[in-house]
Structure formats: C-alpha cells, structure tokens
Amino acid sequence: MSEFPTTARVVIIGGGVVGVSTLYHLAKMGWTDCVLLEKNELTAGSTWHAAGNCPSFSTSWSIMNMQRYSLGLYAGLADAVDYPMNYHVTGSIRLAHSKERMQEFERARGMANYQGLSIEMMSNADMKDRYPFLETHDLVGGMWDPDDGDIDPAQLTQALAKGARQMGARIERFCPATGVSRENGEWIVHTDKGDIRCEKVVNAAGYYAQRVGEWFKPYGGRTVPMATMSHQYFLTEEIPELKAWTEASGHKVPLLRDVDSSYYLRQDKNGLNLGPYERNCKGHWMTPDDPMPDDFSFQLYPDDLERLEWYIEDAMARVPILGTAGVGRVINGPIPYAPDGLPLMGPMPGVPNAYEACVFTFGITQGGGAGKVMAEWITEGQTEWDMWAVDPRRYTDYTDQDYCDRKANETYGHEYAMHFPYHAWPEARNKKLSAVHDKVAALGGVFGAYNGWERANWYAQEGDDTSEESTQTWARSGPWQQRIKEECEAVRDAAGILDLPGFSRYKLDGEGAAQFLRDNGTGGIPKIGRIGLIYFADDRGRIVTEVSAMRLAEDTFFIITAATAQWHDYEFLKGRMPVDAKFTITDVTRNFSCQILTGPKSRDILADCSNGDLSLGWLTHQSAQIDGTWVQLVRVSFAGELGWEIHSKVEDTAAVYEAVLKAGEKHGLKPFGMFALNSLRIEKGYRAWKGDLSTDYTLLQGGLERFVKFDKGDFPGKAALLAEKQQGVTKQFVTLTLDEVPASDAPYMSTISHNGEVVGETTSGAYGYRVNKAIALGMLRPDLAVEGTKVTINIFGTDCTATVQKDEPLWDPANERIRA
Ligand SMILES: Cc1cc2nc3c(=O)[nH]c(=O)nc-3n(C[C@H](O)[C@H](O)[C@H](O)COP(=O)(O)OP(=O)(O)OC[C@H]3O[C@@H](n4cnc5c(N)ncnc54)[C@H](O)[C@@H]3O)c2cc1C
C-alpha cells in the first residue's frame, strides 16, 4: 500500500454505508482524489448489524427518489464492481388497518408510479395469495411494493468500497479522525497516522456524528441535532412450514410491514426476522450516567425482548407460524435519529466547505441515493432533486439536546405513523414563543411549530374539539373547518390579525448592498421606501429562494423570508457575498416580531391606533407609532386584501398587539391562523417556499418571468433561463380548481393526468373560502396549461376532475382590494 495520504480533495469521516457510497459516487463523478477515514473496520457503526431491508416506499418525494435510485444501483452493483452479494428482491406487503392508511398508500402509489415504480394496492385476498400464513380478517387491505427486498449491508458497503478503490479513491481503515483545523482556507483532518489537507470534509460518522460535529464549532458549527435510539430485531429458529412452502414455491414470502401495529417481519433463511418500532422505546447515551463510549465498534446493547412483548404477540396473531419457533439471535443496536427521523444531508450549517451525511435511520435503503446526492452537493454545490426534506439547515437554534432526545423518542415510537395535515406532533414544543403567546392562547390559538416558533394554526372556540385524535384524518372537515372559514370571511369582510413570530429577517447594510442584490437576484430591486420580492436562482435557473426586500436607504435593506428558511437563506446570501464586500449581513430575526393586519377595515383600525400615513400605496413601508411605540408599517398582504405587516421590536410587541386588538374591537377584527392564511394565499396564487417554489423548478416553469430581468447585466441563472425561454419550458405553473369539492385537499405531489397519462403534479392545495372552490396549485405539461383544460388529480386514490384556470389570481385578479 502506498504511503499515508497527506492531501486530498475531500476527506470523508466514517466508513459506514453512507460514507462509502459518498466516496464511490465522488469517484464516479471524477473526483478520485478523495480519502475515507474509518476508525475501525468498514461497517463498524450501525451498518454491520442492520436488517438490510430496502423499501422504495416513502411519502416524501425526495426520499422516494433517493431510495428508488439506491435500488436501481444495488441491482447492478455486484456485476459493475465484480463483488457478489446477497440481495433478494422479494417484494413487500404493507398492511392497512384503516381507511386512512389505505389513503396514505394510494398517495404513495401515485408518487411511485410517477417515478416509474410499480407499487399497487391489494385486497385481503391478494395478500393471502402472496402470503398464505397471514391473518387478514381485521384488515382493510394493503399495498404491494414489488421492488422491496433485503441486502447484506456489509457486502453492500464492501462492494461500494471496491468500486471506489478501483476508480482510485482511498480508504484508510483503523484510522480514526481525531480532529480538524483550518489553515489558508483549507481543512486539515488530523489522525494518529498524520494530517490530511483537503478542500472539503464530510461528517459521515453515523451515531458519532455529534462528537465529530463538535470539532467544527470553532469554525461556525453547531451541535448536531440528533439522539441515539436502540432498535432491535430477532431471528427465529427454522420454521418447518415456512421451509416446506419456500421449497415448494421456489421463493421466499414477501417482507411484511404491519405499519399500524409498527413492525416489519421478514423471512430470513427458513425462519423469520421481526423488528418492531416500539412506542415504549429506549434511547441511549442521553444522560450523564449513561455516557457514550469512545468506541462502540461492532458492539450491541443487551437484549431487551420484554420491551417488544406486545409487538411479538401482535405479530404472532398476524402470522401464527411465528409462534411455532423459538427465538434465535437477537440484535439490539444503536440507530441515530434526527428529531424528524430523516437524515442530515448537505452543507454543514455555518461552516465553509464542510458537509453532513449522517444520522440515517434507513441508511441501507437510502445509502446509494445518499451517495449520489452528497457527491452532487460536494462537486457542484447543488443537487438534481430538491433535497430540503433532509437539509441540515432545516434545524436552527432551538434544537437543544432535550428537544432532540424527546423528539427522537416520539419519532421512533411513531416511525410508521401517518402525517396528517391538521395534526401537530406534541412532543418538545414551546421552544420559541411569541411575545404575545399567552394572549394568542387565551384567544383560542391551536398551535403548530414553525422553525421552533409556536404560531396559531387556527382559533378554537368554547366547546371545539382540539384533541389529537380529532386530527387523525386526511379530510378537510373537522373541528377546525368552520373556524377557518370564519377567519377567512373576517379577513374578506372586516379584518384579521395574525401573530407571526419568527419571520426570518436579515439586515443588509453598507456600501454595495444594493448592487449585490441587483447582481444576484433575477429581477429588479425596490426603490427606497418600497418593498419588493427578489428571487434567486442557481445556474440552472432553478428557484433557490424568494425573499422580500424592504429598502430603507440606498444601501440598507431588511430582507424578510420564511421562518423555516432562516439558516438556509442566511447562508445562501453569505455564500454569494464577494470576499471584499464592504456591506454586512446580520441575522436579526430574534429582535423583531410581526403581525399581519389585513382586510378592508385594516386602514380604519390603524387610523384609530397609529400615526402612520395610511394613504401610502401598496408595497410601501414607513416608520410610525402605534400607541406611542415605534413600528414599521409595511403595506403588503399575503392574504390578498388591503393590509399592513406591523413589524415591532420584540419588547414592544405585546403593547402593539394589545393596541391593535383594542382598536379593532369596533371594526370586527378577528385573529386568524396559519391554516386560514394558507387558504387565502392559494386563492391569490401566492407560492410557498419548498412547496410551490423549490430547486425542482426553474423560475420560468414557476410562472415567475415577471421577476426576471433579461435586459439587466449578468446574474446567476441568466444563461440557463435565456436558453429555456428560447426552447420553451417543459413544465408550467398552473392554478386548478376542482369541479366537485373533494373530501381532502390535494397534498404535495398528487399526480395530475390527462387522457390516462400523467402530465404533472400538484405543489399545494386548499379550499378557498372567498371563492368557494377547492383549489390546487401545480405544474403541468405546457401544452395543457391553457385555461379550461380538464385534467384529473388523484387525491388519496380518488380521481377528481379539475379545470385549468386563467393565468391570474382567482381572488381579486386586478389586485384592486390589495391596492385599495
Ligand atoms: C437493528 C438495526 C436494524 C436496522 N435495519 C435497517 C434496515 O433494515 N434498513 C435500513 O435501511 N436501515 C436499517 N438500519 C439503519 C442503518 O443501520 C443505518 O441507517 C446505517 O447503517 C447508517 O449508516 P452510516 O454510514 O450513516 O453510519 P454507520 O454505519 O454508523 O457508519 C459510521 C462510521 O463512522 C465511523 N466513525 C465514527 N467516528 C469516526 C472517526 N472519528 N473517524 C473515523 N471513523 C469514524 C464509525 O466507526 C462507523 O463505521 C438498522 C439499524 C439498526 C440498529
């Protein structure tokens, strides 16, 4: 073996399936000068003991993309690198105990079929045909995923390692990274065998990722938001009946997932492998008396089958042959969890040229796709598919360890749970509270967390059911529906007020700030005293972000963006700053708060409590006073009515809020929540970030050409957008209305078809209470994006006819109300 490397383009810390797949994909993309460091033998972390199940199923579009890619890769990998491995594609059955579960499957089926996968729905009889040992009497049905199967995780990792080495990448085993430092814009990764200088570094350290993450704190890093849970499966001894059936049929039984009971059950040789995600789960290394050991390579936790008792009994009732065999081997291993159970993949927040590819709970099935995505981030700074769902920047400053531990327990215990649209997960809440939180709660606010900030989703009245149980539905109807309607109507007829803490906000200040926005945005910038939307594209012309820029002086701006975009947009803007910039960008989110006051009576209300010049037009802003306190009045409304955003210092917000509420009493002012705002904005065709606006679409596809100035100087994305303009778009943003009101709103990525062919997808949906229509926003094949075209939207399995609308807002198309 050649000498220990002293330089490399990229150093990856961690030789589990994810780190090795990243190395393999970097090499495939031509970056062969890369080194992977593994403290022990490859796979020593979570990978060696994983069950190896490989589903393609997901209710997330990007995760499904990643898993689909993995399965395609795994199918050809053994041949590609000449490394035989055990990979069995057995297909899988997911069981449904309820109508809602079948609806979830239907939604996934739509997405899967769109991606070229052949997921199908099953009746109880179909399931019995494929799985004769299954008790089906109490089931509603199921879902067949023919591509599911299991792979040997160690062989998979070794195969990827072999492929990476063949292409020239290096793997150093038994070589722990011991720290990092930075010199002259380069990273130095320290090991006992020597230092390696590199351009970029990747934390792929699995459940050690938080430890490794600590080294990056001096360079802007934060504590990696994660916790470690114990996950167990056990293998039974041989089951003669299963053996006989397998021999007779020539294949194994499919993998079974009873997602409502919360376990998987897979044939392993002639026995079964049962792996529950138990509610009464157990975290490890969470308390001072249970410290994480320095080295846990190839180790397991003690067996704890008692914890699984309920699940074992349930599975035995479902597949009675399970009860005929004794327990063989038990595997109880560490599995890392981010608070939402999805991995951390992408740029490391706050740290230059550093990436995270860690905290995977399904790293075997996601590893292949993860490697591809990471290699794209590292070599190109952007990814083929929008990967916001797993972007580390989705978490910001609220994820203390208490939050991570509690969320990990909640998420693990609900690993297979359905994520209903009106449900808010209850654990580890109240991390960031508005200055008027108690008042909002007293008014009936039913809260949801947005980047950790508690905001009212809707306002309940005396006697309304606000229980978690009531939200276990995909349907629009529920205790909230009448209240949302009333809130929307108040905004339409009088005025509404929405407390909006945590609107992300940066101050851009100093010489060159205006030029920076001009050079980097796709369109124009607002004049002093005005506010305007600025879009930023990547070099493919795809939508990276949308911000509101409030211009206070020649080179002074407040940039306002979505709560969840706080770290993403901050880093993005910082990343685009010239090295010799004379201006600064400062995150001042915590200093200010905002109320949306909107509706035809909002001017009268402000007239009664402020000294502002209320004749100033739409898209203006001004400093004024409410009840003697400074506020910035901004004449915009995401709800699409006459209105102002009232920005105030956090310490003044309570007084301002009280004053507005008091002034509003005689004008019919009503508090409204995020659900009503969503309905109101969809009626106006206003796009939401990472739903309607994402890097999956270009600005031209998104119907945002009016925010692109082709006649100004160069800007990122200009060439691509110009080329696209000449060639024509392949997708086009549309507003659709449903011909008959369906029970549920179209969720993200419902397929749209025309004459039986899939021609597009929805990006968001809601009922519009001002226009009395069910609405969906989405992307459609351009030749069909013509007013009046009839298409079919598949909403949770029901085909619903919808009509393409004219390319203008459904509500107040001439913006007369907003300009009033
Ligand atoms: C019981 C069980 C069953 C599972 N079943 C499945 C399944 O069926 N399907 C599925 O998709 N997923 C499954 N998983 C999850 C899966 O095991 C993990 O998601 C996956 O292995 C994570 O891979 P990784 O590469 O991110 O991390 P790891 O495999 O943990 O790799 C991280 C590596 O980093 C190394 N390392 C740490 N610190 C350093 C350092 N300082 N220097 C150098 N190296 C370092 C470690 O030694 C380790 O080898 C299961 C997990 C458990 C516990």
mmCIF file of N, CA and C in Angstrom, residues 476-568:
data_model
loop_
_atom_site.group_PDB
_atom_site.id
_atom_site.type_symbol
_atom_site.label_atom_id
_atom_site.label_comp_id
_atom_site.label_asym_id
_atom_site.label_seq_id
_atom_site.Cartn_x
_atom_site.Cartn_y
_atom_site.Cartn_z
ATOM 1 N N ARG A 476 -60.599 17.445 4.970
ATOM 2 C CA ARG A 476 -60.603 18.873 5.291
ATOM 3 C C ARG A 476 -61.532 19.152 6.463
ATOM 4 N N SER A 477 -62.595 18.353 6.535
ATOM 5 C CA SER A 477 -63.590 18.637 7.575
ATOM 6 C C SER A 477 -63.066 18.181 8.933
ATOM 7 N N GLY A 478 -63.435 18.909 9.925
ATOM 8 C CA GLY A 478 -63.002 18.638 11.291
ATOM 9 C C GLY A 478 -63.364 19.864 12.100
ATOM 10 N N PRO A 479 -63.073 19.826 13.381
ATOM 11 C CA PRO A 479 -63.472 20.949 14.244
ATOM 12 C C PRO A 479 -62.916 22.290 13.761
ATOM 13 N N TRP A 480 -61.819 22.260 13.027
ATOM 14 C CA TRP A 480 -61.167 23.490 12.572
ATOM 15 C C TRP A 480 -61.870 24.124 11.375
ATOM 16 N N GLN A 481 -62.626 23.327 10.611
ATOM 17 C CA GLN A 481 -63.045 23.816 9.295
ATOM 18 C C GLN A 481 -63.932 25.060 9.380
ATOM 19 N N GLN A 482 -64.932 24.986 10.248
ATOM 20 C CA GLN A 482 -65.835 26.133 10.378
ATOM 21 C C GLN A 482 -65.069 27.369 10.854
ATOM 22 N N ARG A 483 -64.114 27.144 11.737
ATOM 23 C CA ARG A 483 -63.342 28.289 12.274
ATOM 24 C C ARG A 483 -62.450 28.896 11.181
ATOM 25 N N ILE A 484 -61.848 28.049 10.365
ATOM 26 C CA ILE A 484 -61.001 28.579 9.273
ATOM 27 C C ILE A 484 -61.869 29.406 8.326
ATOM 28 N N LYS A 485 -63.029 28.880 8.053
ATOM 29 C CA LYS A 485 -63.962 29.594 7.162
ATOM 30 C C LYS A 485 -64.285 30.976 7.762
ATOM 31 N N GLU A 486 -64.613 30.987 9.049
ATOM 32 C CA GLU A 486 -64.967 32.265 9.701
ATOM 33 C C GLU A 486 -63.773 33.232 9.680
ATOM 34 N N GLU A 487 -62.587 32.669 9.890
ATOM 35 C CA GLU A 487 -61.401 33.531 9.900
ATOM 36 C C GLU A 487 -61.174 34.140 8.506
ATOM 37 N N CYS A 488 -61.337 33.312 7.481
ATOM 38 C CA CYS A 488 -61.157 33.828 6.109
ATOM 39 C C CYS A 488 -62.224 34.884 5.799
ATOM 40 N N GLU A 489 -63.423 34.639 6.240
ATOM 41 C CA GLU A 489 -64.505 35.584 5.955
ATOM 42 C C GLU A 489 -64.297 36.906 6.695
ATOM 43 N N ALA A 490 -63.733 36.808 7.894
ATOM 44 C CA ALA A 490 -63.441 38.053 8.621
ATOM 45 C C ALA A 490 -62.391 38.864 7.863
ATOM 46 N N VAL A 491 -61.417 38.188 7.324
ATOM 47 C CA VAL A 491 -60.380 38.880 6.545
ATOM 48 C C VAL A 491 -61.003 39.493 5.281
ATOM 49 N N ARG A 492 -61.927 38.786 4.703
ATOM 50 C CA ARG A 492 -62.584 39.293 3.491
ATOM 51 C C ARG A 492 -63.504 40.486 3.812
ATOM 52 N N ASP A 493 -64.255 40.416 4.926
ATOM 53 C CA ASP A 493 -65.318 41.388 5.159
ATOM 54 C C ASP A 493 -64.945 42.497 6.136
ATOM 55 N N ALA A 494 -64.028 42.202 7.061
ATOM 56 C CA ALA A 494 -63.675 43.214 8.069
ATOM 57 C C ALA A 494 -62.153 43.273 8.166
ATOM 58 N N ALA A 495 -61.587 42.541 9.111
ATOM 59 C CA ALA A 495 -60.129 42.493 9.230
ATOM 60 C C ALA A 495 -59.723 41.323 10.107
ATOM 61 N N GLY A 496 -58.544 40.840 9.847
ATOM 62 C CA GLY A 496 -57.978 39.758 10.658
ATOM 63 C C GLY A 496 -56.588 40.138 11.103
ATOM 64 N N ILE A 497 -56.154 39.535 12.208
ATOM 65 C CA ILE A 497 -54.783 39.773 12.670
ATOM 66 C C ILE A 497 -54.120 38.438 12.942
ATOM 67 N N LEU A 498 -52.923 38.287 12.411
ATOM 68 C CA LEU A 498 -52.181 37.036 12.576
ATOM 69 C C LEU A 498 -50.839 37.346 13.214
ATOM 70 N N ASP A 499 -50.626 36.761 14.374
ATOM 71 C CA ASP A 499 -49.355 36.943 15.071
ATOM 72 C C ASP A 499 -48.317 36.037 14.423
ATOM 73 N N LEU A 500 -47.254 36.623 13.925
ATOM 74 C CA LEU A 500 -46.286 35.884 13.114
ATOM 75 C C LEU A 500 -44.875 36.007 13.685
ATOM 76 N N PRO A 501 -44.613 35.357 14.825
ATOM 77 C CA PRO A 501 -43.249 35.439 15.354
ATOM 78 C C PRO A 501 -42.302 34.642 14.474
ATOM 79 N N GLY A 502 -41.053 35.064 14.464
ATOM 80 C CA GLY A 502 -40.025 34.258 13.805
ATOM 81 C C GLY A 502 -39.967 34.382 12.308
ATOM 82 N N PHE A 503 -40.561 35.407 11.760
ATOM 83 C CA PHE A 503 -40.340 35.732 10.354
ATOM 84 C C PHE A 503 -38.832 35.968 10.240
ATOM 85 N N SER A 504 -38.140 35.221 9.396
ATOM 86 C CA SER A 504 -36.676 35.367 9.345
ATOM 87 C C SER A 504 -36.316 36.719 8.758
ATOM 88 N N ARG A 505 -35.296 37.336 9.335
ATOM 89 C CA ARG A 505 -35.008 38.722 8.959
ATOM 90 C C ARG A 505 -33.513 38.989 9.053
ATOM 91 N N TYR A 506 -32.962 39.527 7.986
ATOM 92 C CA TYR A 506 -31.547 39.909 7.987
ATOM 93 C C TYR A 506 -31.428 41.371 7.620
ATOM 94 N N LYS A 507 -30.447 42.009 8.238
ATOM 95 C CA LYS A 507 -30.166 43.391 7.852
ATOM 96 C C LYS A 507 -28.975 43.373 6.894
ATOM 97 N N LEU A 508 -29.163 43.982 5.761
ATOM 98 C CA LEU A 508 -28.112 44.089 4.746
ATOM 99 C C LEU A 508 -27.724 45.554 4.733
ATOM 100 N N ASP A 509 -26.490 45.846 5.089
ATOM 101 C CA ASP A 509 -26.163 47.245 5.318
ATOM 102 C C ASP A 509 -24.735 47.558 4.890
ATOM 103 N N GLY A 510 -24.554 48.628 4.162
ATOM 104 C CA GLY A 510 -23.211 49.078 3.801
ATOM 105 C C GLY A 510 -23.034 49.189 2.295
ATOM 106 N N GLU A 511 -21.964 49.865 1.944
ATOM 107 C CA GLU A 511 -21.702 50.143 0.534
ATOM 108 C C GLU A 511 -21.718 48.870 -0.312
ATOM 109 N N GLY A 512 -22.494 48.905 -1.359
ATOM 110 C CA GLY A 512 -22.520 47.761 -2.275
ATOM 111 C C GLY A 512 -23.685 46.809 -2.040
ATOM 112 N N ALA A 513 -24.466 47.047 -0.977
ATOM 113 C CA ALA A 513 -25.564 46.113 -0.668
ATOM 114 C C ALA A 513 -26.574 46.076 -1.807
ATOM 115 N N ALA A 514 -26.933 47.257 -2.329
ATOM 116 C CA ALA A 514 -27.924 47.301 -3.414
ATOM 117 C C ALA A 514 -27.388 46.597 -4.654
ATOM 118 N N GLN A 515 -26.121 46.861 -4.949
ATOM 119 C CA GLN A 515 -25.527 46.242 -6.136
ATOM 120 C C GLN A 515 -25.490 44.723 -5.992
ATOM 121 N N PHE A 516 -25.229 44.277 -4.786
ATOM 122 C CA PHE A 516 -25.194 42.835 -4.507
ATOM 123 C C PHE A 516 -26.546 42.197 -4.846
ATOM 124 N N LEU A 517 -27.623 42.843 -4.393
ATOM 125 C CA LEU A 517 -28.957 42.286 -4.663
ATOM 126 C C LEU A 517 -29.268 42.347 -6.159
ATOM 127 N N ARG A 518 -28.861 43.441 -6.780
ATOM 128 C CA ARG A 518 -29.080 43.603 -8.223
ATOM 129 C C ARG A 518 -28.333 42.518 -8.997
ATOM 130 N N ASP A 519 -27.102 42.254 -8.563
ATOM 131 C CA ASP A 519 -26.253 41.302 -9.298
ATOM 132 C C ASP A 519 -26.679 39.854 -9.090
ATOM 133 N N ASN A 520 -27.283 39.596 -7.946
ATOM 134 C CA ASN A 520 -27.568 38.197 -7.619
ATOM 135 C C ASN A 520 -29.014 37.779 -7.805
ATOM 136 N N GLY A 521 -29.927 38.725 -7.607
ATOM 137 C CA GLY A 521 -31.331 38.409 -7.843
ATOM 138 C C GLY A 521 -31.601 38.319 -9.337
ATOM 139 N N THR A 522 -32.738 37.737 -9.678
ATOM 140 C CA THR A 522 -33.051 37.594 -11.103
ATOM 141 C C THR A 522 -33.740 38.832 -11.671
ATOM 142 N N GLY A 523 -34.269 39.692 -10.781
ATOM 143 C CA GLY A 523 -35.050 40.824 -11.273
ATOM 144 C C GLY A 523 -34.518 42.152 -10.764
ATOM 145 N N GLY A 524 -35.431 43.094 -10.580
ATOM 146 C CA GLY A 524 -35.049 44.409 -10.087
ATOM 147 C C GLY A 524 -35.058 44.429 -8.565
ATOM 148 N N ILE A 525 -34.654 45.574 -8.011
ATOM 149 C CA ILE A 525 -34.719 45.736 -6.558
ATOM 150 C C ILE A 525 -35.592 46.950 -6.252
ATOM 151 N N PRO A 526 -36.204 46.980 -5.069
ATOM 152 C CA PRO A 526 -37.130 48.079 -4.780
ATOM 153 C C PRO A 526 -36.404 49.404 -4.564
ATOM 154 N N LYS A 527 -37.150 50.490 -4.811
ATOM 155 C CA LYS A 527 -36.614 51.827 -4.508
ATOM 156 C C LYS A 527 -36.688 52.056 -2.994
ATOM 157 N N ILE A 528 -36.001 53.091 -2.525
ATOM 158 C CA ILE A 528 -36.054 53.428 -1.090
ATOM 159 C C ILE A 528 -37.507 53.704 -0.712
ATOM 160 N N GLY A 529 -37.913 53.154 0.424
ATOM 161 C CA GLY A 529 -39.304 53.359 0.863
ATOM 162 C C GLY A 529 -40.252 52.304 0.332
ATOM 163 N N ARG A 530 -39.722 51.402 -0.451
ATOM 164 C CA ARG A 530 -40.590 50.365 -1.017
ATOM 165 C C ARG A 530 -40.078 48.974 -0.642
ATOM 166 N N ILE A 531 -40.968 48.004 -0.825
ATOM 167 C CA ILE A 531 -40.627 46.605 -0.560
ATOM 168 C C ILE A 531 -40.917 45.810 -1.822
ATOM 169 N N GLY A 532 -40.099 44.820 -2.114
ATOM 170 C CA GLY A 532 -40.340 44.026 -3.325
ATOM 171 C C GLY A 532 -39.824 42.614 -3.167
ATOM 172 N N LEU A 533 -40.360 41.742 -3.988
ATOM 173 C CA LEU A 533 -39.901 40.351 -3.968
ATOM 174 C C LEU A 533 -38.639 40.228 -4.814
ATOM 175 N N ILE A 534 -37.672 39.496 -4.308
ATOM 176 C CA ILE A 534 -36.485 39.190 -5.105
ATOM 177 C C ILE A 534 -36.319 37.676 -5.129
ATOM 178 N N TYR A 535 -36.136 37.150 -6.328
ATOM 179 C CA TYR A 535 -35.892 35.715 -6.480
ATOM 180 C C TYR A 535 -34.418 35.488 -6.759
ATOM 181 N N PHE A 536 -33.927 34.366 -6.250
ATOM 182 C CA PHE A 536 -32.540 33.964 -6.507
ATOM 183 C C PHE A 536 -32.563 32.600 -7.177
ATOM 184 N N ALA A 537 -31.794 32.489 -8.241
ATOM 185 C CA ALA A 537 -31.753 31.224 -8.980
ATOM 186 C C ALA A 537 -30.365 30.614 -8.861
ATOM 187 N N ASP A 538 -30.286 29.309 -9.133
ATOM 188 C CA ASP A 538 -28.961 28.709 -9.278
ATOM 189 C C ASP A 538 -28.572 28.796 -10.758
ATOM 190 N N ASP A 539 -27.444 28.225 -11.115
ATOM 191 C CA ASP A 539 -27.001 28.434 -12.501
ATOM 192 C C ASP A 539 -27.844 27.653 -13.512
ATOM 193 N N ARG A 540 -28.767 26.819 -13.017
ATOM 194 C CA ARG A 540 -29.700 26.147 -13.921
ATOM 195 C C ARG A 540 -31.003 26.943 -14.061
ATOM 196 N N GLY A 541 -31.048 28.079 -13.380
ATOM 197 C CA GLY A 541 -32.263 28.884 -13.414
ATOM 198 C C GLY A 541 -33.326 28.393 -12.450
ATOM 199 N N ARG A 542 -32.947 27.452 -11.589
ATOM 200 C CA ARG A 542 -33.938 26.902 -10.654
ATOM 201 C C ARG A 542 -34.082 27.793 -9.424
ATOM 202 N N ILE A 543 -35.232 27.699 -8.784
ATOM 203 C CA ILE A 543 -35.577 28.636 -7.712
ATOM 204 C C ILE A 543 -34.903 28.234 -6.402
ATOM 205 N N VAL A 544 -33.916 29.012 -5.980
ATOM 206 C CA VAL A 544 -33.243 28.726 -4.710
ATOM 207 C C VAL A 544 -34.033 29.347 -3.563
ATOM 208 N N THR A 545 -34.399 30.609 -3.728
ATOM 209 C CA THR A 545 -35.233 31.209 -2.687
ATOM 210 C C THR A 545 -35.921 32.472 -3.192
ATOM 211 N N GLU A 546 -36.895 32.882 -2.401
ATOM 212 C CA GLU A 546 -37.653 34.102 -2.660
ATOM 213 C C GLU A 546 -37.651 34.894 -1.368
ATOM 214 N N VAL A 547 -37.263 36.164 -1.423
ATOM 215 C CA VAL A 547 -37.268 36.987 -0.208
ATOM 216 C C VAL A 547 -38.011 38.297 -0.486
ATOM 217 N N SER A 548 -38.461 38.921 0.591
ATOM 218 C CA SER A 548 -38.985 40.286 0.476
ATOM 219 C C SER A 548 -37.883 41.235 0.916
ATOM 220 N N ALA A 549 -37.585 42.223 0.095
ATOM 221 C CA ALA A 549 -36.536 43.183 0.446
ATOM 222 C C ALA A 549 -37.184 44.529 0.721
ATOM 223 N N MET A 550 -36.989 45.008 1.947
ATOM 224 C CA MET A 550 -37.543 46.304 2.355
ATOM 225 C C MET A 550 -36.369 47.289 2.314
ATOM 226 N N ARG A 551 -36.473 48.281 1.446
ATOM 227 C CA ARG A 551 -35.311 49.174 1.296
ATOM 228 C C ARG A 551 -35.484 50.415 2.148
ATOM 229 N N LEU A 552 -34.531 50.621 3.063
ATOM 230 C CA LEU A 552 -34.621 51.752 3.986
ATOM 231 C C LEU A 552 -33.771 52.930 3.518
ATOM 232 N N ALA A 553 -32.655 52.634 2.877
ATOM 233 C CA ALA A 553 -31.762 53.683 2.370
ATOM 234 C C ALA A 553 -31.044 53.108 1.158
ATOM 235 N N GLU A 554 -30.183 53.902 0.556
ATOM 236 C CA GLU A 554 -29.511 53.460 -0.666
ATOM 237 C C GLU A 554 -28.949 52.045 -0.512
ATOM 238 N N ASP A 555 -28.233 51.823 0.584
ATOM 239 C CA ASP A 555 -27.579 50.530 0.777
ATOM 240 C C ASP A 555 -27.985 49.874 2.096
ATOM 241 N N THR A 556 -29.220 50.081 2.492
ATOM 242 C CA THR A 556 -29.713 49.444 3.717
ATOM 243 C C THR A 556 -31.045 48.746 3.425
ATOM 244 N N PHE A 557 -31.081 47.457 3.728
ATOM 245 C CA PHE A 557 -32.279 46.657 3.459
ATOM 246 C C PHE A 557 -32.590 45.772 4.661
ATOM 247 N N PHE A 558 -33.868 45.526 4.868
ATOM 248 C CA PHE A 558 -34.274 44.395 5.686
ATOM 249 C C PHE A 558 -34.739 43.321 4.717
ATOM 250 N N ILE A 559 -34.151 42.146 4.826
ATOM 251 C CA ILE A 559 -34.555 41.022 3.984
ATOM 252 C C ILE A 559 -35.429 40.124 4.847
ATOM 253 N N ILE A 560 -36.626 39.834 4.364
ATOM 254 C CA ILE A 560 -37.545 39.024 5.158
ATOM 255 C C ILE A 560 -37.868 37.749 4.386
ATOM 256 N N THR A 561 -37.805 36.646 5.094
ATOM 257 C CA THR A 561 -38.024 35.371 4.422
ATOM 258 C C THR A 561 -38.704 34.381 5.366
ATOM 259 N N ALA A 562 -39.064 33.209 4.826
ATOM 260 C CA ALA A 562 -39.851 32.235 5.601
ATOM 261 C C ALA A 562 -39.125 31.838 6.884
ATOM 262 N N ALA A 563 -39.921 31.517 7.924
ATOM 263 C CA ALA A 563 -39.322 31.104 9.206
ATOM 264 C C ALA A 563 -38.381 29.931 8.998
ATOM 265 N N THR A 564 -38.827 28.937 8.234
ATOM 266 C CA THR A 564 -38.013 27.730 8.074
ATOM 267 C C THR A 564 -36.760 27.984 7.239
ATOM 268 N N ALA A 565 -36.735 29.087 6.507
ATOM 269 C CA ALA A 565 -35.589 29.365 5.633
ATOM 270 C C ALA A 565 -34.468 30.095 6.371
ATOM 271 N N GLN A 566 -34.617 30.293 7.677
ATOM 272 C CA GLN A 566 -33.715 31.194 8.400
ATOM 273 C C GLN A 566 -32.232 30.922 8.141
ATOM 274 N N TRP A 567 -31.799 29.710 8.353
ATOM 275 C CA TRP A 567 -30.368 29.424 8.170
ATOM 276 C C TRP A 567 -30.034 29.217 6.697
ATOM 277 N N HIS A 568 -30.957 28.622 5.973
ATOM 278 C CA HIS A 568 -30.715 28.359 4.554
ATOM 279 C C HIS A 568 -30.448 29.660 3.801
#
